[in-house]
mmCIF file of C-alpha atoms in Angstrom:
data_model
loop_
_atom_site.group_PDB
_atom_site.id
_atom_site.type_symbol
_atom_site.label_atom_id
_atom_site.label_comp_id
_atom_site.label_asym_id
_atom_site.label_seq_id
_atom_site.Cartn_x
_atom_site.Cartn_y
_atom_site.Cartn_z
ATOM 1 C CA UNK A 226 171.834 -89.634 -141.348
ATOM 2 C CA UNK A 227 170.428 -86.515 -140.173
ATOM 3 C CA UNK A 228 167.053 -87.992 -138.885
ATOM 4 C CA UNK A 229 169.159 -90.777 -136.885
ATOM 5 C CA UNK A 230 171.088 -88.297 -135.223
ATOM 6 C CA UNK A 231 168.307 -86.092 -133.955
ATOM 7 C CA UNK A 232 166.699 -88.928 -132.861
ATOM 8 C CA UNK A 233 169.553 -90.622 -131.087
ATOM 9 C CA UNK A 234 169.803 -87.100 -129.409
ATOM 10 C CA UNK A 235 166.171 -87.379 -127.716
ATOM 11 C CA UNK A 236 166.677 -90.877 -127.097
ATOM 12 C CA UNK A 237 169.539 -89.905 -125.190
ATOM 13 C CA UNK A 238 167.342 -87.334 -123.652
ATOM 14 C CA UNK A 239 164.931 -89.139 -122.266
ATOM 15 C CA UNK A 240 166.713 -92.072 -120.730
ATOM 16 C CA UNK A 241 166.627 -92.157 -117.161
ATOM 17 C CA UNK A 242 169.913 -91.533 -115.282
ATOM 18 C CA UNK A 243 171.529 -89.957 -117.995
ATOM 19 C CA UNK A 244 172.266 -85.922 -117.441
ATOM 20 C CA UNK A 245 172.578 -83.415 -120.837
ATOM 21 C CA UNK A 246 174.186 -80.381 -119.507
ATOM 22 C CA UNK A 247 173.684 -78.743 -122.844
ATOM 23 C CA UNK A 248 170.470 -77.415 -124.128
ATOM 24 C CA UNK A 249 168.437 -79.706 -126.759
ATOM 25 C CA UNK A 250 166.428 -79.247 -129.729
ATOM 26 C CA UNK A 251 163.990 -81.946 -131.188
ATOM 27 C CA UNK A 252 162.859 -81.214 -135.036
ATOM 28 C CA UNK A 253 162.044 -83.020 -138.145
ATOM 29 C CA UNK A 254 163.333 -80.110 -140.366
ATOM 30 C CA UNK A 255 166.881 -80.462 -141.259
ATOM 31 C CA UNK A 256 167.230 -76.652 -142.009
ATOM 32 C CA UNK A 257 165.815 -75.354 -138.857
ATOM 33 C CA UNK A 258 168.448 -73.047 -138.236
ATOM 34 C CA UNK A 259 168.177 -72.807 -134.080
ATOM 35 C CA UNK A 260 169.852 -76.473 -134.113
ATOM 36 C CA UNK A 261 171.299 -75.852 -130.920
ATOM 37 C CA UNK A 262 168.076 -74.707 -129.645
ATOM 38 C CA UNK A 263 166.635 -71.119 -128.070
ATOM 39 C CA UNK A 264 168.926 -69.214 -126.177
ATOM 40 C CA UNK A 265 166.278 -69.104 -123.354
ATOM 41 C CA UNK A 266 165.361 -73.074 -123.579
ATOM 42 C CA UNK A 267 166.541 -75.921 -122.344
ATOM 43 C CA UNK A 268 164.430 -78.001 -124.963
ATOM 44 C CA UNK A 269 163.432 -76.518 -128.345
ATOM 45 C CA UNK A 270 160.645 -78.509 -130.216
ATOM 46 C CA UNK A 271 160.221 -77.479 -133.891
ATOM 47 C CA UNK A 272 157.956 -78.342 -136.473
ATOM 48 C CA UNK A 273 156.323 -77.205 -139.002
ATOM 49 C CA UNK A 274 154.148 -80.117 -139.682
ATOM 50 C CA UNK A 275 153.674 -82.003 -136.524
ATOM 51 C CA UNK A 276 152.384 -81.171 -133.163
ATOM 52 C CA UNK A 277 154.066 -81.319 -129.352
ATOM 53 C CA UNK A 278 151.991 -84.551 -128.004
ATOM 54 C CA UNK A 279 151.559 -84.218 -124.205
ATOM 55 C CA UNK A 280 150.785 -87.123 -120.895
ATOM 56 C CA UNK A 281 146.942 -88.347 -122.036
ATOM 57 C CA UNK A 282 145.119 -89.638 -118.630
ATOM 58 C CA UNK A 283 141.613 -90.014 -116.764
ATOM 59 C CA UNK A 284 140.824 -87.931 -113.896
ATOM 60 C CA UNK A 285 141.489 -91.033 -111.562
ATOM 61 C CA UNK A 286 144.926 -91.418 -113.270
ATOM 62 C CA UNK A 287 145.844 -87.451 -112.956
ATOM 63 C CA UNK A 288 145.060 -87.368 -109.565
ATOM 64 C CA UNK A 289 146.761 -90.689 -108.732
ATOM 65 C CA UNK A 290 150.070 -89.063 -110.116
ATOM 66 C CA UNK A 291 152.272 -88.662 -106.626
ATOM 67 C CA UNK A 292 153.484 -85.421 -105.223
ATOM 68 C CA UNK A 293 152.893 -83.318 -108.730
ATOM 69 C CA UNK A 294 155.425 -81.036 -109.108
ATOM 70 C CA UNK A 295 154.628 -77.213 -109.444
ATOM 71 C CA UNK A 296 153.831 -76.720 -113.097
ATOM 72 C CA UNK A 297 153.270 -80.411 -114.027
ATOM 73 C CA UNK A 298 150.858 -80.491 -117.550
ATOM 74 C CA UNK A 299 148.820 -83.221 -118.844
ATOM 75 C CA UNK A 300 145.861 -83.639 -121.051
ATOM 76 C CA UNK A 301 142.967 -85.212 -119.222
ATOM 77 C CA UNK A 302 140.419 -87.256 -121.419
ATOM 78 C CA UNK A 303 137.315 -87.729 -119.488
ATOM 79 C CA UNK A 304 135.287 -85.723 -117.104
ATOM 80 C CA UNK A 305 135.768 -82.289 -118.661
ATOM 81 C CA UNK A 306 138.707 -83.116 -120.923
ATOM 82 C CA UNK A 307 141.503 -80.737 -121.568
ATOM 83 C CA UNK A 308 144.666 -79.368 -120.622
ATOM 84 C CA UNK A 309 145.345 -79.168 -116.665
ATOM 85 C CA UNK A 310 148.386 -77.747 -114.689
ATOM 86 C CA UNK A 311 149.496 -78.287 -111.419
ATOM 87 C CA UNK A 312 150.102 -74.733 -109.538
ATOM 88 C CA UNK A 313 150.996 -76.387 -105.956
ATOM 89 C CA UNK A 314 147.945 -77.056 -104.512
ATOM 90 C CA UNK A 315 145.439 -78.357 -106.964
ATOM 91 C CA UNK A 316 145.187 -78.943 -110.526
ATOM 92 C CA UNK A 317 143.763 -76.024 -112.657
ATOM 93 C CA UNK A 318 142.228 -76.369 -116.222
ATOM 94 C CA UNK A 319 143.449 -74.011 -118.616
ATOM 95 C CA UNK A 320 140.761 -71.947 -120.641
ATOM 96 C CA UNK A 321 139.623 -73.476 -123.608
ATOM 97 C CA UNK A 322 137.414 -71.362 -126.091
ATOM 98 C CA UNK A 323 133.858 -70.839 -124.120
ATOM 99 C CA UNK A 324 134.750 -72.550 -121.544
ATOM 100 C CA UNK A 325 136.479 -70.794 -118.395
ATOM 101 C CA UNK A 326 136.977 -72.122 -114.879
ATOM 102 C CA UNK A 327 137.758 -70.318 -112.000
ATOM 103 C CA UNK A 328 140.623 -70.600 -109.991
ATOM 104 C CA UNK A 329 141.755 -69.862 -106.240
ATOM 105 C CA UNK A 330 142.612 -66.490 -105.220
ATOM 106 C CA UNK A 331 144.094 -66.198 -101.674
ATOM 107 C CA UNK A 332 141.777 -69.490 -100.917
ATOM 108 C CA UNK A 333 138.544 -67.173 -100.939
ATOM 109 C CA UNK A 334 136.569 -68.575 -103.782
ATOM 110 C CA UNK A 335 137.343 -71.617 -106.053
ATOM 111 C CA UNK A 336 135.609 -74.017 -108.532
ATOM 112 C CA UNK A 337 136.540 -77.338 -108.241
ATOM 113 C CA UNK A 338 135.409 -78.418 -112.072
ATOM 114 C CA UNK A 339 133.011 -80.429 -110.442
ATOM 115 C CA UNK A 340 130.652 -77.446 -110.267
ATOM 116 C CA UNK A 341 130.482 -76.912 -106.635
ATOM 117 C CA UNK A 342 131.351 -72.976 -105.850
ATOM 118 C CA UNK A 343 133.296 -72.702 -102.430
ATOM 119 C CA UNK A 344 134.319 -69.285 -100.720
ATOM 120 C CA UNK A 345 137.421 -69.709 -98.224
ATOM 121 C CA UNK A 346 137.728 -73.208 -99.207
ATOM 122 C CA UNK A 347 139.494 -74.818 -101.843
ATOM 123 C CA UNK A 348 137.251 -78.093 -101.789
ATOM 124 C CA UNK A 349 133.534 -77.136 -101.468
ATOM 125 C CA UNK A 350 131.298 -80.383 -100.285
ATOM 126 C CA UNK A 351 128.049 -78.993 -101.961
ATOM 127 C CA UNK A 352 126.803 -76.567 -104.698
ATOM 128 C CA UNK A 353 127.667 -73.432 -102.805
ATOM 129 C CA UNK A 354 129.627 -73.581 -99.784
ATOM 130 C CA UNK A 355 130.836 -71.171 -97.427
ATOM 131 C CA UNK A 356 134.088 -71.313 -95.106
ATOM 132 C CA UNK A 357 137.025 -73.635 -94.654
ATOM 133 C CA UNK A 358 134.707 -76.434 -93.869
ATOM 134 C CA UNK A 359 131.852 -75.534 -95.484
ATOM 135 C CA UNK A 360 129.942 -74.248 -92.623
ATOM 136 C CA UNK A 361 127.163 -73.054 -94.622
ATOM 137 C CA UNK A 362 126.199 -75.193 -97.564
ATOM 138 C CA UNK A 363 123.503 -75.010 -100.302
ATOM 139 C CA UNK A 364 122.827 -77.876 -102.635
ATOM 140 C CA UNK A 365 121.908 -78.311 -106.541
ATOM 141 C CA UNK A 366 118.158 -78.344 -105.186
ATOM 142 C CA UNK A 367 118.563 -74.318 -103.423
ATOM 143 C CA UNK A 368 118.192 -76.099 -100.087
ATOM 144 C CA UNK A 369 120.152 -74.966 -97.216
ATOM 145 C CA UNK A 370 122.270 -77.548 -95.837
ATOM 146 C CA UNK A 371 124.105 -76.363 -93.061
ATOM 147 C CA UNK A 372 123.804 -72.830 -91.104
ATOM 148 C CA UNK A 373 126.885 -72.559 -88.613
ATOM 149 C CA UNK A 374 128.301 -75.817 -89.632
ATOM 150 C CA UNK A 375 124.538 -77.292 -88.255
ATOM 151 C CA UNK A 376 122.874 -79.650 -90.591
ATOM 152 C CA UNK A 377 119.309 -78.356 -91.146
ATOM 153 C CA UNK A 378 116.450 -80.250 -93.111
ATOM 154 C CA UNK A 379 113.675 -78.230 -94.917
ATOM 155 C CA UNK A 380 110.241 -79.084 -95.983
ATOM 156 C CA UNK A 381 109.779 -80.019 -98.935
ATOM 157 C CA UNK A 382 107.046 -77.183 -100.304
ATOM 158 C CA UNK A 383 105.427 -74.150 -99.029
ATOM 159 C CA UNK A 384 103.664 -73.822 -95.440
ATOM 160 C CA UNK A 385 100.078 -72.629 -95.157
ATOM 161 C CA UNK A 386 98.761 -69.518 -94.686
ATOM 162 C CA UNK A 387 99.460 -68.730 -90.869
ATOM 163 C CA UNK A 388 102.125 -71.445 -90.441
ATOM 164 C CA UNK A 389 105.837 -70.951 -89.206
ATOM 165 C CA UNK A 390 108.980 -73.512 -89.276
ATOM 166 C CA UNK A 391 109.649 -75.427 -86.127
ATOM 167 C CA UNK A 392 112.462 -76.899 -85.423
ATOM 168 C CA UNK A 393 112.657 -80.402 -83.792
ATOM 169 C CA UNK A 394 115.919 -79.691 -81.826
ATOM 170 C CA UNK A 395 118.174 -81.720 -84.583
ATOM 171 C CA UNK A 396 117.595 -79.437 -87.524
ATOM 172 C CA UNK A 397 114.097 -80.933 -89.071
ATOM 173 C CA UNK A 398 112.102 -78.079 -89.754
ATOM 174 C CA UNK A 399 108.575 -78.255 -90.704
ATOM 175 C CA UNK A 400 105.487 -76.173 -91.294
ATOM 176 C CA UNK A 401 103.805 -75.990 -88.163
ATOM 177 C CA UNK A 402 100.241 -74.082 -87.573
ATOM 178 C CA UNK A 403 100.353 -71.208 -84.850
ATOM 179 C CA UNK A 404 97.710 -72.244 -81.839
ATOM 180 C CA UNK A 405 96.445 -70.461 -79.559
ATOM 181 C CA UNK A 406 97.428 -66.864 -80.856
ATOM 182 C CA UNK A 407 94.004 -64.784 -81.171
ATOM 183 C CA UNK A 408 93.051 -62.561 -84.210
ATOM 184 C CA UNK A 409 94.726 -59.449 -83.118
ATOM 185 C CA UNK A 410 93.764 -55.776 -82.921
ATOM 186 C CA UNK A 411 95.430 -52.057 -82.962
ATOM 187 C CA UNK A 412 96.840 -51.550 -79.285
ATOM 188 C CA UNK A 413 96.504 -54.547 -78.017
ATOM 189 C CA UNK A 414 98.768 -56.179 -75.591
ATOM 190 C CA UNK A 415 98.924 -60.070 -75.546
ATOM 191 C CA UNK A 416 99.640 -62.451 -72.809
ATOM 192 C CA UNK A 417 99.985 -65.805 -72.368
ATOM 193 C CA UNK A 418 96.987 -67.343 -70.636
ATOM 194 C CA UNK A 419 99.055 -70.381 -69.939
ATOM 195 C CA UNK A 420 100.233 -73.682 -72.133
ATOM 196 C CA UNK A 421 100.697 -72.423 -75.450
ATOM 197 C CA UNK A 422 97.247 -70.353 -75.310
ATOM 198 C CA UNK A 423 97.792 -66.213 -75.922
ATOM 199 C CA UNK A 424 94.954 -63.627 -74.997
ATOM 200 C CA UNK A 425 94.851 -59.851 -75.531
ATOM 201 C CA UNK A 426 93.245 -57.150 -73.348
ATOM 202 C CA UNK A 427 93.819 -58.359 -70.580
ATOM 203 C CA UNK A 428 92.620 -56.368 -67.591
ATOM 204 C CA UNK A 429 95.908 -56.689 -65.614
ATOM 205 C CA UNK A 430 97.173 -54.430 -68.459
ATOM 206 C CA UNK A 431 95.346 -53.113 -71.094
ATOM 207 C CA UNK A 432 95.660 -50.409 -73.689
ATOM 208 C CA UNK A 433 92.507 -48.465 -74.431
ATOM 209 C CA UNK A 434 93.287 -47.061 -78.277
ATOM 210 C CA UNK A 435 89.417 -45.325 -77.586
ATOM 211 C CA UNK A 436 91.023 -43.033 -74.968
ATOM 212 C CA UNK A 437 94.750 -43.722 -75.427
ATOM 213 C CA UNK A 438 94.618 -44.900 -71.924
ATOM 214 C CA UNK A 439 96.784 -47.144 -69.905
ATOM 215 C CA UNK A 440 94.995 -49.160 -67.392
ATOM 216 C CA UNK A 441 96.778 -52.002 -65.002
ATOM 217 C CA UNK A 442 94.564 -53.990 -63.136
ATOM 218 C CA UNK A 443 91.514 -52.208 -65.196
ATOM 219 C CA UNK A 444 90.228 -52.078 -68.502
ATOM 220 C CA UNK A 445 87.371 -49.740 -67.843
ATOM 221 C CA UNK A 446 87.851 -45.217 -67.711
ATOM 222 C CA UNK A 447 85.898 -42.864 -67.068
ATOM 223 C CA UNK A 448 83.755 -41.668 -70.482
ATOM 224 C CA UNK A 449 83.576 -37.986 -69.735
ATOM 225 C CA UNK A 450 87.222 -37.695 -67.849
ATOM 226 C CA UNK A 451 89.316 -40.665 -69.193
ATOM 227 C CA UNK A 452 92.320 -41.154 -67.408
ATOM 228 C CA UNK A 453 95.620 -41.647 -68.874
ATOM 229 C CA UNK A 454 96.871 -43.794 -66.150
ATOM 230 C CA UNK A 455 94.539 -45.877 -64.373
ATOM 231 C CA UNK A 456 95.593 -48.275 -61.514
ATOM 232 C CA UNK A 457 93.275 -50.703 -59.790
ATOM 233 C CA UNK A 458 94.896 -52.922 -57.290
ATOM 234 C CA UNK A 459 91.807 -54.874 -56.389
ATOM 235 C CA UNK A 460 90.481 -56.549 -52.883
ATOM 236 C CA UNK A 461 92.651 -57.820 -51.122
ATOM 237 C CA UNK A 462 90.465 -57.651 -47.686
ATOM 238 C CA UNK A 463 89.522 -55.350 -45.106
ATOM 239 C CA UNK A 464 92.820 -55.706 -42.848
ATOM 240 C CA UNK A 465 95.205 -55.552 -45.512
ATOM 241 C CA UNK A 466 97.014 -52.266 -46.576
ATOM 242 C CA UNK A 467 97.745 -51.640 -50.365
ATOM 243 C CA UNK A 468 100.731 -49.972 -52.063
ATOM 244 C CA UNK A 469 98.621 -49.015 -55.270
ATOM 245 C CA UNK A 470 101.489 -47.186 -56.411
ATOM 246 C CA UNK A 471 105.471 -47.240 -54.947
ATOM 247 C CA UNK A 472 107.901 -45.153 -56.514
ATOM 248 C CA UNK A 473 111.819 -45.837 -55.856
ATOM 249 C CA UNK A 474 114.424 -44.134 -56.300
ATOM 250 C CA UNK A 475 118.144 -43.793 -55.523
ATOM 251 C CA UNK A 476 120.396 -40.351 -55.726
ATOM 252 C CA UNK A 477 122.159 -38.360 -53.500
ATOM 253 C CA UNK A 478 119.777 -35.498 -54.387
ATOM 254 C CA UNK A 479 115.790 -35.202 -54.057
ATOM 255 C CA UNK A 480 113.765 -38.010 -55.402
ATOM 256 C CA UNK A 481 110.449 -36.585 -56.387
ATOM 257 C CA UNK A 482 106.593 -37.221 -58.250
ATOM 258 C CA UNK A 483 106.350 -34.190 -60.104
ATOM 259 C CA UNK A 484 102.547 -33.134 -61.476
ATOM 260 C CA UNK A 485 102.991 -30.194 -64.074
ATOM 261 C CA UNK A 486 99.526 -29.045 -66.140
ATOM 262 C CA UNK A 487 101.271 -27.141 -68.750
ATOM 263 C CA UNK A 488 98.441 -25.083 -69.390
ATOM 264 C CA UNK A 489 98.554 -21.349 -68.469
ATOM 265 C CA UNK A 490 95.020 -20.467 -68.047
ATOM 266 C CA UNK A 491 93.372 -18.710 -66.001
ATOM 267 C CA UNK A 492 91.914 -21.443 -64.422
ATOM 268 C CA UNK A 493 94.982 -24.145 -64.561
ATOM 269 C CA UNK A 494 96.586 -25.620 -61.391
ATOM 270 C CA UNK A 495 98.386 -28.836 -60.791
ATOM 271 C CA UNK A 496 96.687 -30.660 -57.772
ATOM 272 C CA UNK A 497 97.556 -34.227 -56.403
ATOM 273 C CA UNK A 498 94.088 -35.372 -54.755
ATOM 274 C CA UNK A 499 93.044 -38.238 -51.975
ATOM 275 C CA UNK A 500 89.132 -39.126 -52.225
ATOM 276 C CA UNK A 501 86.962 -40.568 -49.880
ATOM 277 C CA UNK A 502 85.114 -43.965 -51.530
ATOM 278 C CA UNK A 503 82.141 -41.558 -51.118
ATOM 279 C CA UNK A 504 84.262 -38.611 -52.800
ATOM 280 C CA UNK A 505 84.035 -36.988 -56.119
ATOM 281 C CA UNK A 506 85.051 -33.869 -57.588
ATOM 282 C CA UNK A 507 83.206 -31.335 -55.353
ATOM 283 C CA UNK A 508 83.502 -33.017 -52.050
ATOM 284 C CA UNK A 509 84.836 -35.416 -49.711
ATOM 285 C CA UNK A 510 88.671 -35.066 -50.902
ATOM 286 C CA UNK A 511 91.864 -33.249 -49.984
ATOM 287 C CA UNK A 512 93.892 -31.487 -52.383
ATOM 288 C CA UNK A 513 97.256 -30.362 -52.228
ATOM 289 C CA UNK A 514 97.962 -28.002 -55.342
ATOM 290 C CA UNK A 515 99.343 -24.973 -56.648
ATOM 291 C CA UNK A 516 97.851 -22.308 -59.177
ATOM 292 C CA UNK A 517 99.181 -22.117 -62.801
ATOM 293 C CA UNK A 518 101.099 -18.868 -63.860
ATOM 294 C CA UNK A 519 97.775 -17.303 -65.161
ATOM 295 C CA UNK A 520 95.398 -18.460 -62.565
ATOM 296 C CA UNK A 521 92.924 -15.569 -61.841
ATOM 297 C CA UNK A 522 90.268 -15.706 -59.535
ATOM 298 C CA UNK A 523 87.036 -16.172 -59.826
ATOM 299 C CA UNK A 524 84.082 -16.704 -57.041
ATOM 300 C CA UNK A 525 83.661 -20.202 -56.241
ATOM 301 C CA UNK A 526 86.966 -21.164 -56.655
ATOM 302 C CA UNK A 527 88.436 -23.339 -53.837
ATOM 303 C CA UNK A 528 90.976 -20.699 -52.708
ATOM 304 C CA UNK A 529 89.044 -17.627 -52.017
ATOM 305 C CA UNK A 530 91.319 -14.641 -52.986
ATOM 306 C CA UNK A 531 93.947 -17.148 -54.758
ATOM 307 C CA UNK A 532 96.102 -15.548 -56.898
ATOM 308 C CA UNK A 533 98.747 -16.742 -59.413
ATOM 309 C CA UNK A 534 101.505 -19.645 -58.329
ATOM 310 C CA UNK A 535 99.828 -19.652 -55.119
ATOM 311 C CA UNK A 536 99.836 -22.966 -52.904
ATOM 312 C CA UNK A 537 97.419 -24.377 -50.902
ATOM 313 C CA UNK A 538 96.433 -27.478 -49.018
ATOM 314 C CA UNK A 539 92.428 -28.058 -48.761
ATOM 315 C CA UNK A 540 90.410 -30.202 -47.245
ATOM 316 C CA UNK A 541 86.354 -30.559 -48.830
ATOM 317 C CA UNK A 542 85.436 -32.901 -46.081
ATOM 318 C CA UNK A 543 84.669 -33.107 -41.948
ATOM 319 C CA UNK A 544 87.142 -32.360 -39.386
ATOM 320 C CA UNK A 545 90.687 -31.141 -41.242
ATOM 321 C CA UNK A 546 93.685 -32.905 -39.058
ATOM 322 C CA UNK A 547 97.037 -31.574 -39.605
ATOM 323 C CA UNK A 548 99.080 -34.080 -37.494
ATOM 324 C CA UNK A 549 102.506 -35.075 -36.143
ATOM 325 C CA UNK A 550 102.182 -38.918 -34.832
ATOM 326 C CA UNK A 551 105.322 -38.552 -33.293
ATOM 327 C CA UNK A 552 104.711 -38.257 -29.738
ATOM 328 C CA UNK A 553 108.438 -36.788 -28.802
ATOM 329 C CA UNK A 554 108.749 -33.984 -31.756
ATOM 330 C CA UNK A 555 107.132 -31.055 -32.573
ATOM 331 C CA UNK A 556 105.322 -29.304 -35.205
ATOM 332 C CA UNK A 557 106.754 -25.746 -36.637
ATOM 333 C CA UNK A 558 105.741 -23.026 -38.891
ATOM 334 C CA UNK A 559 108.049 -21.364 -40.894
ATOM 335 C CA UNK A 560 108.011 -18.391 -43.788
ATOM 336 C CA UNK A 561 110.783 -17.222 -46.376
ATOM 337 C CA UNK A 562 112.716 -20.361 -46.373
ATOM 338 C CA UNK A 563 113.739 -23.531 -44.512
ATOM 339 C CA UNK A 564 116.360 -22.344 -42.365
ATOM 340 C CA UNK A 565 115.825 -22.416 -38.394
ATOM 341 C CA UNK A 566 116.042 -18.639 -38.212
ATOM 342 C CA UNK A 567 112.554 -18.763 -40.454
ATOM 343 C CA UNK A 568 110.170 -20.483 -37.540
ATOM 344 C CA UNK A 569 107.455 -18.487 -36.826
ATOM 345 C CA UNK A 570 105.011 -20.384 -34.628
ATOM 346 C CA UNK A 571 105.550 -23.718 -32.877
ATOM 347 C CA UNK A 572 103.410 -26.133 -31.352
ATOM 348 C CA UNK A 573 105.414 -28.642 -28.941
ATOM 349 C CA UNK A 574 104.528 -32.599 -28.478
ATOM 350 C CA UNK A 575 102.850 -31.468 -24.705
ATOM 351 C CA UNK A 576 100.484 -29.009 -26.566
ATOM 352 C CA UNK A 577 102.713 -25.859 -26.121
ATOM 353 C CA UNK A 578 102.528 -22.751 -28.282
ATOM 354 C CA UNK A 579 105.141 -20.595 -28.917
ATOM 355 C CA UNK A 580 105.514 -17.509 -31.251
ATOM 356 C CA UNK A 581 108.726 -16.027 -31.691
ATOM 357 C CA UNK A 582 110.398 -18.952 -29.603
ATOM 358 C CA UNK A 583 111.085 -22.650 -30.260
ATOM 359 C CA UNK A 584 110.821 -23.218 -26.420
ATOM 360 C CA UNK A 585 107.334 -22.518 -24.927
ATOM 361 C CA UNK A 586 107.152 -22.523 -21.486
ATOM 362 C CA UNK A 587 103.295 -22.104 -21.069
ATOM 363 C CA UNK A 588 100.719 -23.102 -23.135
ATOM 364 C CA UNK A 589 100.661 -19.866 -25.131
ATOM 365 C CA UNK A 590 104.178 -18.018 -25.036
ATOM 366 C CA UNK A 591 104.750 -15.071 -26.971
ATOM 367 C CA UNK A 592 108.450 -13.320 -27.464
ATOM 368 C CA UNK A 593 108.041 -9.872 -29.424
ATOM 369 C CA UNK A 594 106.530 -6.499 -29.780
ATOM 370 C CA UNK A 595 102.470 -7.102 -28.712
ATOM 371 C CA UNK A 596 100.037 -4.875 -29.830
ATOM 372 C CA UNK A 597 97.898 -5.121 -26.585
ATOM 373 C CA UNK A 598 95.034 -2.876 -27.056
ATOM 374 C CA UNK A 599 94.202 -5.916 -29.621
ATOM 375 C CA UNK A 600 94.987 -8.619 -27.542
ATOM 376 C CA UNK A 601 91.517 -9.027 -25.661
ATOM 377 C CA UNK A 602 91.626 -11.667 -22.964
ATOM 378 C CA UNK A 603 88.006 -13.241 -22.546
ATOM 379 C CA UNK A 604 88.084 -15.042 -19.151
ATOM 380 C CA UNK A 605 90.180 -15.126 -16.192
ATOM 381 C CA UNK A 606 91.087 -18.906 -16.723
ATOM 382 C CA UNK A 607 92.904 -18.080 -19.678
ATOM 383 C CA UNK A 608 94.713 -15.236 -18.410
ATOM 384 C CA UNK A 609 96.013 -17.549 -15.590
ATOM 385 C CA UNK A 610 97.663 -19.629 -18.344
ATOM 386 C CA UNK A 611 98.913 -16.868 -20.588
ATOM 387 C CA UNK A 612 102.390 -15.345 -19.960
ATOM 388 C CA UNK A 613 103.466 -12.272 -21.999
ATOM 389 C CA UNK A 614 107.412 -12.031 -22.232
ATOM 390 C CA UNK A 615 107.867 -8.864 -23.884
ATOM 391 C CA UNK A 616 110.780 -7.903 -25.649
ATOM 392 C CA UNK A 617 111.276 -4.284 -27.065
ATOM 393 C CA UNK A 618 114.722 -4.536 -28.338
#
């Protein structure tokens, strides 16, 4: 009679549409002391000889459950059999023995129990997927299927020596032999020779590993005194001028070309030199320079009696022309500074020379104290053109 009542109670419990307001106990043991059910359980199933049998179904049947409730439990009979529960988003396998399945952790990593692993996705579409839409994918053979959500097809084997991966524009990669690339040497500069060919040691831009020198428009350097930077503009005809080197600046201060010899030896100087086509280091050149801080005059030096830090402008050609090419402007000579009061002599555009005056009115106009006994006039013709304006103040 006891078993019948228990069966009836269980039957009533599972009949649809019947709501039971009390806790239910299901047991095959008449001596079970908790007949009214455990205090914390709405359903208390008790047995020391039998187990609880959960609903059994296949993977397809499990996935066919409409709107599964969070916490729903089933036993899957195929395709990795075992207990699965629904966590509100997906079916999760309960760990069994040595078999462990990954679970979603804030949608950062997952295993969908079919061997695929996803980071940032709960539905990895390949062996390894990254991103919410599997933007990066690697298949089971280790090939990259997608990069940045762009499908990619890789060659099946390793490429030969000196080959590279070439993309056809649709994601298909193939090993392709390099073409037009020379066998490079140390210090070489490589240029495009047109089409797909490349060349090195182009005279338009050449680096000499022998002299550690750079050539622009040339690859030839002077062996005895190799230039560190050599520019050859080439021939452009006899009537076309050339800007061989142009320096540009944009500053509210001075822009300069600065040449500094950092050696403090007795013969050191810093020089800017222009040489004629038939010139060399000793003739047919003009030199603007300054002696170094340790300079000591030696007979035969260009500046006789020059001392340390003396500046000079030297011509070693024929006649030396100093010209103001503006027909309306003068030529001024100053000492002691650049202020107007430091002017010592002026040659006007009319050829008048003023000493002590910036407005000479004669061929030679001198203002200031003149030591007359030492001033010798060789002819009356010169004296007619000479005006002395003494100022004994």
